[in-house]
Short mmCIF file of C-alpha atoms in Angstrom, two decimals:
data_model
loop_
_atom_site.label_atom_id
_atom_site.label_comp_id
_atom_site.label_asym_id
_atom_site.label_seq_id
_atom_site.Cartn_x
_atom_site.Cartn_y
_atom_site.Cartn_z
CA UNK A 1417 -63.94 4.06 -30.64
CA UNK A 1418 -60.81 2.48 -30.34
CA UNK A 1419 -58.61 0.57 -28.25
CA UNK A 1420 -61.49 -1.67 -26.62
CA UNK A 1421 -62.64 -2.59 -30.10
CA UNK A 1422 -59.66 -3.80 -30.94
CA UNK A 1423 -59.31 -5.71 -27.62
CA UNK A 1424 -63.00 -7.43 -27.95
CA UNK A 1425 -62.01 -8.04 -31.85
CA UNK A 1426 -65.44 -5.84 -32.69
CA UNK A 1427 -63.98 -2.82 -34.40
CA UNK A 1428 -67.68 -0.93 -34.20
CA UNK A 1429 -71.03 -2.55 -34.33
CA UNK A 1430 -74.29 -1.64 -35.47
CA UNK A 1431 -75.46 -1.29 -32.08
CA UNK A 1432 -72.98 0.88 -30.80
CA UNK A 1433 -73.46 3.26 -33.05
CA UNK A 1434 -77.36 3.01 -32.81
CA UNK A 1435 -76.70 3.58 -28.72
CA UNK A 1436 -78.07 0.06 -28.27
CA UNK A 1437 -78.83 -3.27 -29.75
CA UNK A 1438 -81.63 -5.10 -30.47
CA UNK A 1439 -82.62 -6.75 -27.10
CA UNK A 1440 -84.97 -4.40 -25.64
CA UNK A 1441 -85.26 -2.76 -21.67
CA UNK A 1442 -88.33 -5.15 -20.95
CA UNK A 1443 -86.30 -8.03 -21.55
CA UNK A 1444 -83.04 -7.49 -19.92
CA UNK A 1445 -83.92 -4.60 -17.38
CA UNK A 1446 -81.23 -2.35 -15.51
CA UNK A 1447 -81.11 -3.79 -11.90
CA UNK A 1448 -79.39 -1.23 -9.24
CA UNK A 1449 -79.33 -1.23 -5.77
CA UNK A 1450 -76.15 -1.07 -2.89
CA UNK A 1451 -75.35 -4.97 -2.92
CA UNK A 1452 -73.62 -4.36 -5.98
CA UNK A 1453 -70.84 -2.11 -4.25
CA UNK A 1454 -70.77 -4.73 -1.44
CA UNK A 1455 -69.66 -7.10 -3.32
CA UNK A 1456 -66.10 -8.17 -1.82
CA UNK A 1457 -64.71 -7.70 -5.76
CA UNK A 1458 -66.02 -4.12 -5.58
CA UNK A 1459 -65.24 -3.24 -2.26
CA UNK A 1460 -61.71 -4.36 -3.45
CA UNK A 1461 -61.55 -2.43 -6.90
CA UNK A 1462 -63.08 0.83 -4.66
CA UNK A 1463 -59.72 0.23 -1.88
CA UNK A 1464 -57.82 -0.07 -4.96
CA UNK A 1465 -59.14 3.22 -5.95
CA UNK A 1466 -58.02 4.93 -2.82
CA UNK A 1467 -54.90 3.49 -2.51
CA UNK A 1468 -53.57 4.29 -5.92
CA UNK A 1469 -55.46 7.35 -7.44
CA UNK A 1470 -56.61 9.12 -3.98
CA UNK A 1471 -60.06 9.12 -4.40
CA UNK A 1472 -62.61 9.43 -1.32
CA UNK A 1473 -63.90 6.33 -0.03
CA UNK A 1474 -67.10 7.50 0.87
CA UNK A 1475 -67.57 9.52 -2.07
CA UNK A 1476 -66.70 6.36 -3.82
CA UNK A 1477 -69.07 4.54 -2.09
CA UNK A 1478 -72.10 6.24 -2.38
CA UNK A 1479 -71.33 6.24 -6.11
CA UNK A 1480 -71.04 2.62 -6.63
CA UNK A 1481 -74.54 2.56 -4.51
CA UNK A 1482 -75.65 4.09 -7.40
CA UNK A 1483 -74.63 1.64 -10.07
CA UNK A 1484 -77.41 0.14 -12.36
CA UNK A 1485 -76.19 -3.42 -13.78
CA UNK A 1486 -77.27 -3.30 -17.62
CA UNK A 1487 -77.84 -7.23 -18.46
CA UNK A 1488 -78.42 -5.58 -22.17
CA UNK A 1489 -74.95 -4.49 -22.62
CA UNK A 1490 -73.80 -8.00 -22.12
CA UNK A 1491 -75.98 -8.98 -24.40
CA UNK A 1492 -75.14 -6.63 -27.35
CA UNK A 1493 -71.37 -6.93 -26.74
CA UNK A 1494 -71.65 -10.54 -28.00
CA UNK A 1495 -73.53 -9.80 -31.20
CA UNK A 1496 -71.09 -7.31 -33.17
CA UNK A 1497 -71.59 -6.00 -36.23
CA UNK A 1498 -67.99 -7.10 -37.89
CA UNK A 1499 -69.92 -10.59 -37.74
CA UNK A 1500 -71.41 -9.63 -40.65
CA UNK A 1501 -69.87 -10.57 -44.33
CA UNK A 1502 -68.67 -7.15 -46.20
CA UNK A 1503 -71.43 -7.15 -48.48
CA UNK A 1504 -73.96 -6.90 -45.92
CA UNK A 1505 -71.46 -4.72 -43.51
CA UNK A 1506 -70.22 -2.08 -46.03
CA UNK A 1507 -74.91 -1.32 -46.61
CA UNK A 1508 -74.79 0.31 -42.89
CA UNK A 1509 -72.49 3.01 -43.62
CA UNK A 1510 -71.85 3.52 -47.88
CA UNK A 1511 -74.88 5.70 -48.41
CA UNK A 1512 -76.18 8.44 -49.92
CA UNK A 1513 -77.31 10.40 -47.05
CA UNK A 1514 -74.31 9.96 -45.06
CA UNK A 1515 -72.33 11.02 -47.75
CA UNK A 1516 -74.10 14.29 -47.67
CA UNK A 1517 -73.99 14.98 -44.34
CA UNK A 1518 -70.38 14.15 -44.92
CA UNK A 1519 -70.23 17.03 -47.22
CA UNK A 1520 -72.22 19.17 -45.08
CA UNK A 1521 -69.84 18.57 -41.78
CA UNK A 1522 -66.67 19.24 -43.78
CA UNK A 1523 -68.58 22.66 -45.06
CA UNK A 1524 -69.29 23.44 -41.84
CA UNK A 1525 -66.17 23.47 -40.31
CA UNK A 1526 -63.71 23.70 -43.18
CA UNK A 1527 -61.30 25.85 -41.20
CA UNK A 1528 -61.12 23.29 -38.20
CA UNK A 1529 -60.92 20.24 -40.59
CA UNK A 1530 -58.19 22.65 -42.65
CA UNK A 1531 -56.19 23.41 -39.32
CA UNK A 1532 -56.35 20.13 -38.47
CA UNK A 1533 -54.49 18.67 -41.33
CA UNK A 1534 -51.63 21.20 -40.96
CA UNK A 1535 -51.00 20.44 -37.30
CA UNK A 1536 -51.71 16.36 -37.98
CA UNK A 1537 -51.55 15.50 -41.06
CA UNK A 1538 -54.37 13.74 -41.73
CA UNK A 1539 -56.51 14.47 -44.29
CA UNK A 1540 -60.14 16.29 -43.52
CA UNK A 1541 -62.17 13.78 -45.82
CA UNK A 1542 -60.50 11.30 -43.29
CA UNK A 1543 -61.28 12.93 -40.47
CA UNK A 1544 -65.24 13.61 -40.99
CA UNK A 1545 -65.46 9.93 -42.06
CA UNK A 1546 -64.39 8.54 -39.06
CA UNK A 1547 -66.99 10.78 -37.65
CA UNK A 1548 -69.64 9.94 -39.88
CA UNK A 1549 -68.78 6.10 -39.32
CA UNK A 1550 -68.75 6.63 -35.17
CA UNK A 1551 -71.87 8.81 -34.25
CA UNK A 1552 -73.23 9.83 -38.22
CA UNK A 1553 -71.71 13.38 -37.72
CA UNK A 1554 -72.48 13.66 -33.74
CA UNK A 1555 -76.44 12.18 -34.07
CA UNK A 1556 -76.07 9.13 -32.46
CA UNK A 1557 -73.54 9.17 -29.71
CA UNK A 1558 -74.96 6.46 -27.67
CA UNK A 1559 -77.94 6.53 -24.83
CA UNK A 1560 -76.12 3.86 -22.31
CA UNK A 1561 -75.60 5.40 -18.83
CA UNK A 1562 -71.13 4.74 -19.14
CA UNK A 1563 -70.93 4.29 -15.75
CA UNK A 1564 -73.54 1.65 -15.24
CA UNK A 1565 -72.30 0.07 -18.63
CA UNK A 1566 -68.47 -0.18 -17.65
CA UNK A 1567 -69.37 -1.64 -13.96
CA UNK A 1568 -71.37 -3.82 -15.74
CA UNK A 1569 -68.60 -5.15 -18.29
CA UNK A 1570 -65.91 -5.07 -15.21
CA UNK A 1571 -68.09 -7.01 -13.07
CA UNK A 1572 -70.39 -9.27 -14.99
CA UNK A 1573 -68.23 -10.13 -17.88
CA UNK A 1574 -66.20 -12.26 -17.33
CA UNK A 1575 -64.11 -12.36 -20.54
CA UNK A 1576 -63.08 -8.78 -20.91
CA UNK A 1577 -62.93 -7.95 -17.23
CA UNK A 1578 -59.57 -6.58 -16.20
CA UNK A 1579 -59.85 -4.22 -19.81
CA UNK A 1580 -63.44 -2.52 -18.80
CA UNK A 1581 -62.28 -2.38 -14.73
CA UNK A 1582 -59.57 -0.23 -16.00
CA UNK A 1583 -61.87 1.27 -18.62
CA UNK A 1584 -63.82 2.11 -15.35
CA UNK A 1585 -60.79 3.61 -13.49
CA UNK A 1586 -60.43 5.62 -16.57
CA UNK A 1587 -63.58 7.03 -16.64
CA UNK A 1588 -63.70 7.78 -12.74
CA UNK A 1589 -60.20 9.82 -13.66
CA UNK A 1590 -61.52 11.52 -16.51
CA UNK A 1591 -64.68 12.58 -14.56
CA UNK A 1592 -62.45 13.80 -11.58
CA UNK A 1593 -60.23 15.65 -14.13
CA UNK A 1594 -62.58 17.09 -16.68
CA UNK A 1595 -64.93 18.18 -13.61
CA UNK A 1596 -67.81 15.83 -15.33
CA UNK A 1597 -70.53 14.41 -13.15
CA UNK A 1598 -69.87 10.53 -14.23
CA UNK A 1599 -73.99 9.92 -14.26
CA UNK A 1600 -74.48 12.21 -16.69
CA UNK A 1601 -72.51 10.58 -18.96
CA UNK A 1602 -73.88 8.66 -21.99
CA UNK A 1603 -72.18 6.65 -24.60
CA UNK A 1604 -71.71 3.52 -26.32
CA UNK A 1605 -73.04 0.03 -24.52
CA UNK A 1606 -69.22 -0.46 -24.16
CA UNK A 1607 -68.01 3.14 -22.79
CA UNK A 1608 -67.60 4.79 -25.93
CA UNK A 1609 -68.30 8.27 -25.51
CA UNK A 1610 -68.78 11.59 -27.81
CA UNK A 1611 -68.86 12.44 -31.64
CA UNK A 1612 -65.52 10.20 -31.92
CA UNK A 1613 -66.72 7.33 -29.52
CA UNK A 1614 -63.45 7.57 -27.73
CA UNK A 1615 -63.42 4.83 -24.56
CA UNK A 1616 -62.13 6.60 -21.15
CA UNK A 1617 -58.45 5.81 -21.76
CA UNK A 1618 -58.09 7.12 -25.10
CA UNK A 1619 -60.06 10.29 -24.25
CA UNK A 1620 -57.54 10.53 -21.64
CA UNK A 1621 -54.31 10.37 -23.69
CA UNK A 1622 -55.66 11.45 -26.95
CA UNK A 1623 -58.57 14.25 -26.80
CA UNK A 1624 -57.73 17.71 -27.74
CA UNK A 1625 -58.74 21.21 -26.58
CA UNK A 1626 -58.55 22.42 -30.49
CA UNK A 1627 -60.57 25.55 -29.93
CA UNK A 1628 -58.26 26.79 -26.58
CA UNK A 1629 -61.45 26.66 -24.99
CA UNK A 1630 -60.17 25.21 -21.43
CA UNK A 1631 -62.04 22.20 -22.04
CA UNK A 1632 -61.88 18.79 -24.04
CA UNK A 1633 -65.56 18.45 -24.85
CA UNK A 1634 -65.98 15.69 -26.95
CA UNK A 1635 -70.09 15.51 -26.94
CA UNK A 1636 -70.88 19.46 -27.69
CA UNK A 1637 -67.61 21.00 -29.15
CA UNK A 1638 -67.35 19.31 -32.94
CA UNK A 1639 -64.19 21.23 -32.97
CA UNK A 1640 -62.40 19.22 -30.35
CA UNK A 1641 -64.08 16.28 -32.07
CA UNK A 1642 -61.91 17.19 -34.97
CA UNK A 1643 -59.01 17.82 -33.45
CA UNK A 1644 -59.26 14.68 -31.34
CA UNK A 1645 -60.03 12.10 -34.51
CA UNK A 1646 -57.37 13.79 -35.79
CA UNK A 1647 -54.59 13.50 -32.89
CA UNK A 1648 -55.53 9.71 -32.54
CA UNK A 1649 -54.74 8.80 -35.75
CA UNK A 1650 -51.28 10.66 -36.02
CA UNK A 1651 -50.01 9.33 -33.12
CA UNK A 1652 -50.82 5.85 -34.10
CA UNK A 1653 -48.73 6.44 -37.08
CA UNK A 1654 -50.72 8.29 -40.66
CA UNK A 1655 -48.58 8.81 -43.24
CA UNK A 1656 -49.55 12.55 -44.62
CA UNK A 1657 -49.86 12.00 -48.24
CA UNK A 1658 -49.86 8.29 -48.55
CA UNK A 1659 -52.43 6.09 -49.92
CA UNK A 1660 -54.50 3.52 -47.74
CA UNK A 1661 -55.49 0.93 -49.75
CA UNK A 1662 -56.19 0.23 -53.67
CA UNK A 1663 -58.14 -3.13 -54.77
CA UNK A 1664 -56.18 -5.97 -55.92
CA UNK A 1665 -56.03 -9.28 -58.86
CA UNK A 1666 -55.44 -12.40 -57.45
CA UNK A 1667 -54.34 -15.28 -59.67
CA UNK A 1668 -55.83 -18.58 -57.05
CA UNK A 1669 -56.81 -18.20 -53.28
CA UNK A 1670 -53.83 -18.23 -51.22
CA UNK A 1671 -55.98 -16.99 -48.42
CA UNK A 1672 -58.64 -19.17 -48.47
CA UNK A 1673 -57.92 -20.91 -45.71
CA UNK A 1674 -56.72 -18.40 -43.25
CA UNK A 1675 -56.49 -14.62 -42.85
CA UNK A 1676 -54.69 -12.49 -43.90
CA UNK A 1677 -52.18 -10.24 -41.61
CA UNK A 1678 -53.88 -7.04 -40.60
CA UNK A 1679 -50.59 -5.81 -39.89
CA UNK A 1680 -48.62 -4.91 -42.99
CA UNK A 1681 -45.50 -6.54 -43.70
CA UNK A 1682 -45.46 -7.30 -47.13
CA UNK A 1683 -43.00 -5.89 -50.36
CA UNK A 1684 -44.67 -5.52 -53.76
CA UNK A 1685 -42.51 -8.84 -54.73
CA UNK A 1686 -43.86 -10.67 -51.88
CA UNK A 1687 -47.49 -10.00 -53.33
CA UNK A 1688 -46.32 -11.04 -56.62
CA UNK A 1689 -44.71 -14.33 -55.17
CA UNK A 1690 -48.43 -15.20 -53.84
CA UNK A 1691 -50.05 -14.12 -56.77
CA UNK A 1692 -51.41 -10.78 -55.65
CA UNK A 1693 -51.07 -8.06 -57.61
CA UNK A 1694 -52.30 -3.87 -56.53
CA UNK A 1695 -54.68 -1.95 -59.22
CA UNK A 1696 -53.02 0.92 -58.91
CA UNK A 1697 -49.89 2.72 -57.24
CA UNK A 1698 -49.75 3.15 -53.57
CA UNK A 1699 -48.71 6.24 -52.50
CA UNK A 1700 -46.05 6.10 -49.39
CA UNK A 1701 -44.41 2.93 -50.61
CA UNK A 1702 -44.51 -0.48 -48.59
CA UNK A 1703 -45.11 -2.41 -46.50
CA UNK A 1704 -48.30 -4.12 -47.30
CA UNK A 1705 -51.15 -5.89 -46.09
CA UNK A 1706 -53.71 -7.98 -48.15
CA UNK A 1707 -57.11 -7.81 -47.53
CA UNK A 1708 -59.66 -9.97 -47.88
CA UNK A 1709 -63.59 -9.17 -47.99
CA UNK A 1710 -66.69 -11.29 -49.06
CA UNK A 1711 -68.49 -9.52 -51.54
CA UNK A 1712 -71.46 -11.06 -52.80
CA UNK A 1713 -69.94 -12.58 -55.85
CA UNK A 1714 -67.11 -14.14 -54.19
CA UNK A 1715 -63.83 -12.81 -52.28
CA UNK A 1716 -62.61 -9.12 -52.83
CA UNK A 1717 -59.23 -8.23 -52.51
CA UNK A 1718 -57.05 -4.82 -51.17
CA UNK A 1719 -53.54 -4.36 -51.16
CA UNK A 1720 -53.59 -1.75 -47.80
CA UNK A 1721 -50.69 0.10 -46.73
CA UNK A 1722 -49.76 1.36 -43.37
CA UNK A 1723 -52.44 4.08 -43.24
CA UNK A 1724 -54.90 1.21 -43.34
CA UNK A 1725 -53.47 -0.20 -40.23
CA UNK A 1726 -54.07 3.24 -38.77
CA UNK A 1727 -57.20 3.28 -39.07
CA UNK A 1728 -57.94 -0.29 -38.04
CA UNK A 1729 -56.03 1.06 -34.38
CA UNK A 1730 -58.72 2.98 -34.12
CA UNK A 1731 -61.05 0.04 -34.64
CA UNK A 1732 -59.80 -3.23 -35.20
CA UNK A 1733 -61.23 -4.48 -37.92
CA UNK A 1734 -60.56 -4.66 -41.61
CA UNK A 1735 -64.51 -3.84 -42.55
CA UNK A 1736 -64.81 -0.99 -40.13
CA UNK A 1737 -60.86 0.64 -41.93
CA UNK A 1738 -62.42 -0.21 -45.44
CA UNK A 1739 -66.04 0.97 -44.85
CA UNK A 1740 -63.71 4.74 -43.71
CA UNK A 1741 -61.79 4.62 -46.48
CA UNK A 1742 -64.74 4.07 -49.14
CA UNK A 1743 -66.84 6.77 -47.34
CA UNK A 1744 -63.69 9.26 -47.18
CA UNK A 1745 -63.52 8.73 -50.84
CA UNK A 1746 -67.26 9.03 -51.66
CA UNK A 1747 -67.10 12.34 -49.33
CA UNK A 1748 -64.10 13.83 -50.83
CA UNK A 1749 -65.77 13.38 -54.63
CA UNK A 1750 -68.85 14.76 -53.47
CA UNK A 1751 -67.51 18.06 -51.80
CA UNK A 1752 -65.36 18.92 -54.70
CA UNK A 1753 -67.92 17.86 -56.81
CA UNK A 1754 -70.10 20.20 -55.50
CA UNK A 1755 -67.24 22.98 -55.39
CA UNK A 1756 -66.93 22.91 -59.24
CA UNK A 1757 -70.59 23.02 -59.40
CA UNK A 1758 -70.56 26.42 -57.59
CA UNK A 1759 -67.65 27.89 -59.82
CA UNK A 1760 -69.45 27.01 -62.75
#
């Protein structure tokens, strides 16, 4: 999930990773038939296709005849779930049950999530709770058709356009390149696709063959899942064996009135000077971000450090990074939990 999140400011919503949202087919119903790819934008975006990647205009054609317009996408994309306060926001993915199929996904492929760390550096409770957050451990990788969905978004929307026409050109690449039928395809109502709910581009430049299979299979192959969640995240920067993010005192508001930088750029005197003060020592050493969250009793503060950024690069948003964090830590107690349990 990743770089189009971050682009819509919608770091993961409920429908996404649901496969849908709540307006249902009968009310906003696929349409589909060959005007679509007659449309002179289309015919345009299918030249430019040809021109500058070499695909076959008739193939090309004959696919965008194809195309079913999804008026439901539209729809969902403007209700996301980082809408929500972090009360409210944090109740969709802090539970019990995914906890334990946290614990059950890192049990199951220990070695992978092991192997992973030593080529990446990023810890396996980290890993599986990106996972968990995305699809809930591979279960719900979305039911949108992603080529219907991404014509639809580089057509019909206007605001996002150019990002979900390239998002498109992406996808046609990756199809061409990974020897995937694009109709097959299901994902996200945005493009997101597989146990990661990587968007075209980033399945491009970051997915992983991690079990030297010949293949980056990001829907059947939890492995390259692993590997993939994994790559993303150490390119864009983790810190092996620094902290993310501790809660924080705050003597007054100074952020009542605006938000805080998601980037961090902070020293521990600067958060003194504004009356902000971390609960506990930050591994990895500045700089820092503040965070703010509304908690039912009031504002919640985090001092985050750059692996918090990190994460929010995969989805930009503060509540999806903090909801990770939390359910990497709940994940990583209950495995080792359950390890001393067995020794005893």
């Amino acid at each position: 999930m990743n770089r189009f999140l971050r682009a819509l400011s919608v770091p993961l919503a409920i429908a996404l990773l649901l496969g849908g949202c709540a307006t249902s087919r009968a009310e906003l119903k696929p349409t589909g038939n060959s005007a679509f790819a007659q449309r002179p934008e289309v015919r345009e975006y299918i030249d430019q296709l040809v021109r500058k990647d070499g695909f076959d205009k008739a193939e090309l054609q004959r696919q965008f005849d194809r195309v079913k317009l999804q008026p439901a996408v539209i729809a969902a994309i403007k209700r996301p779930a980082e809408s929500l306060p972090w009360y409210k926001y944090r109740r969709i993915f802090l539970t019990p049950a995914r906890v334990r199929g946290g614990v059950a996904f890192w049990h199951k492929y220990r070695s992978a999530l092991e192997r992973a760390q030593k080529v990446y550096g990023v810890p396996p409770q980290m890993v599986t709770a990106i996972i968990g957050v995305e699809t809930y451990y591979g279960r719900h990788m979305g039911r949108w058709p992603v080529f219907d969905s991404l014509a639809t978004l580089g057509f019909d929307y206007p605001p996002r356009a150019r990002f979900f026409q390239s998002q498109l050109t992406q996808f046609l690449l990756l199809a061409r390149q990974e020897k995937i039928d694009p109709f097959a395809v299901k994902g996200s109502y945005a493009g997101a696709m597989g146990m990661g709910q990587f968007m075209p581009g980033s399945y491009r430049a970051y997915a992983v063959d991690f079990d030297d299979n010949g293949q980056r299979d990001l829907w059947n192959d939890p492995i390259d899942a692993i590997g993939s969640v994994a790559n993303y995240l150490a390119v864009h920067g983790w810190q092996a064996g620094a902290g993310v993010a501790v809660p924080a005192s705050v003597k007054g508001d100074p952020y009542a009135t605006r938000r805080p930088a998601a980037r961090p750029a902070l020293t521990l005197a600067q958060l003194r000077a504004q009356g902000i003060r971390p609960q506990a020592r930050l591994a990895g050493g500045g700089p820092y971000s503040v965070i703010r969250l509304d908690a039912a009793g009031g504002p919640e503060y985090w001092v985050g450090a750059k692996n918090f950024y990190v994460i929010m690069r995969y989805n930009y948003s503060p509540l999806y990074a903090m909801a990770v964090y939390q359910l990497s830590q709940d994940i990583k107690r209950a495995y080792h939990q359950g390890a001393s349990g067995d020794a005893q």
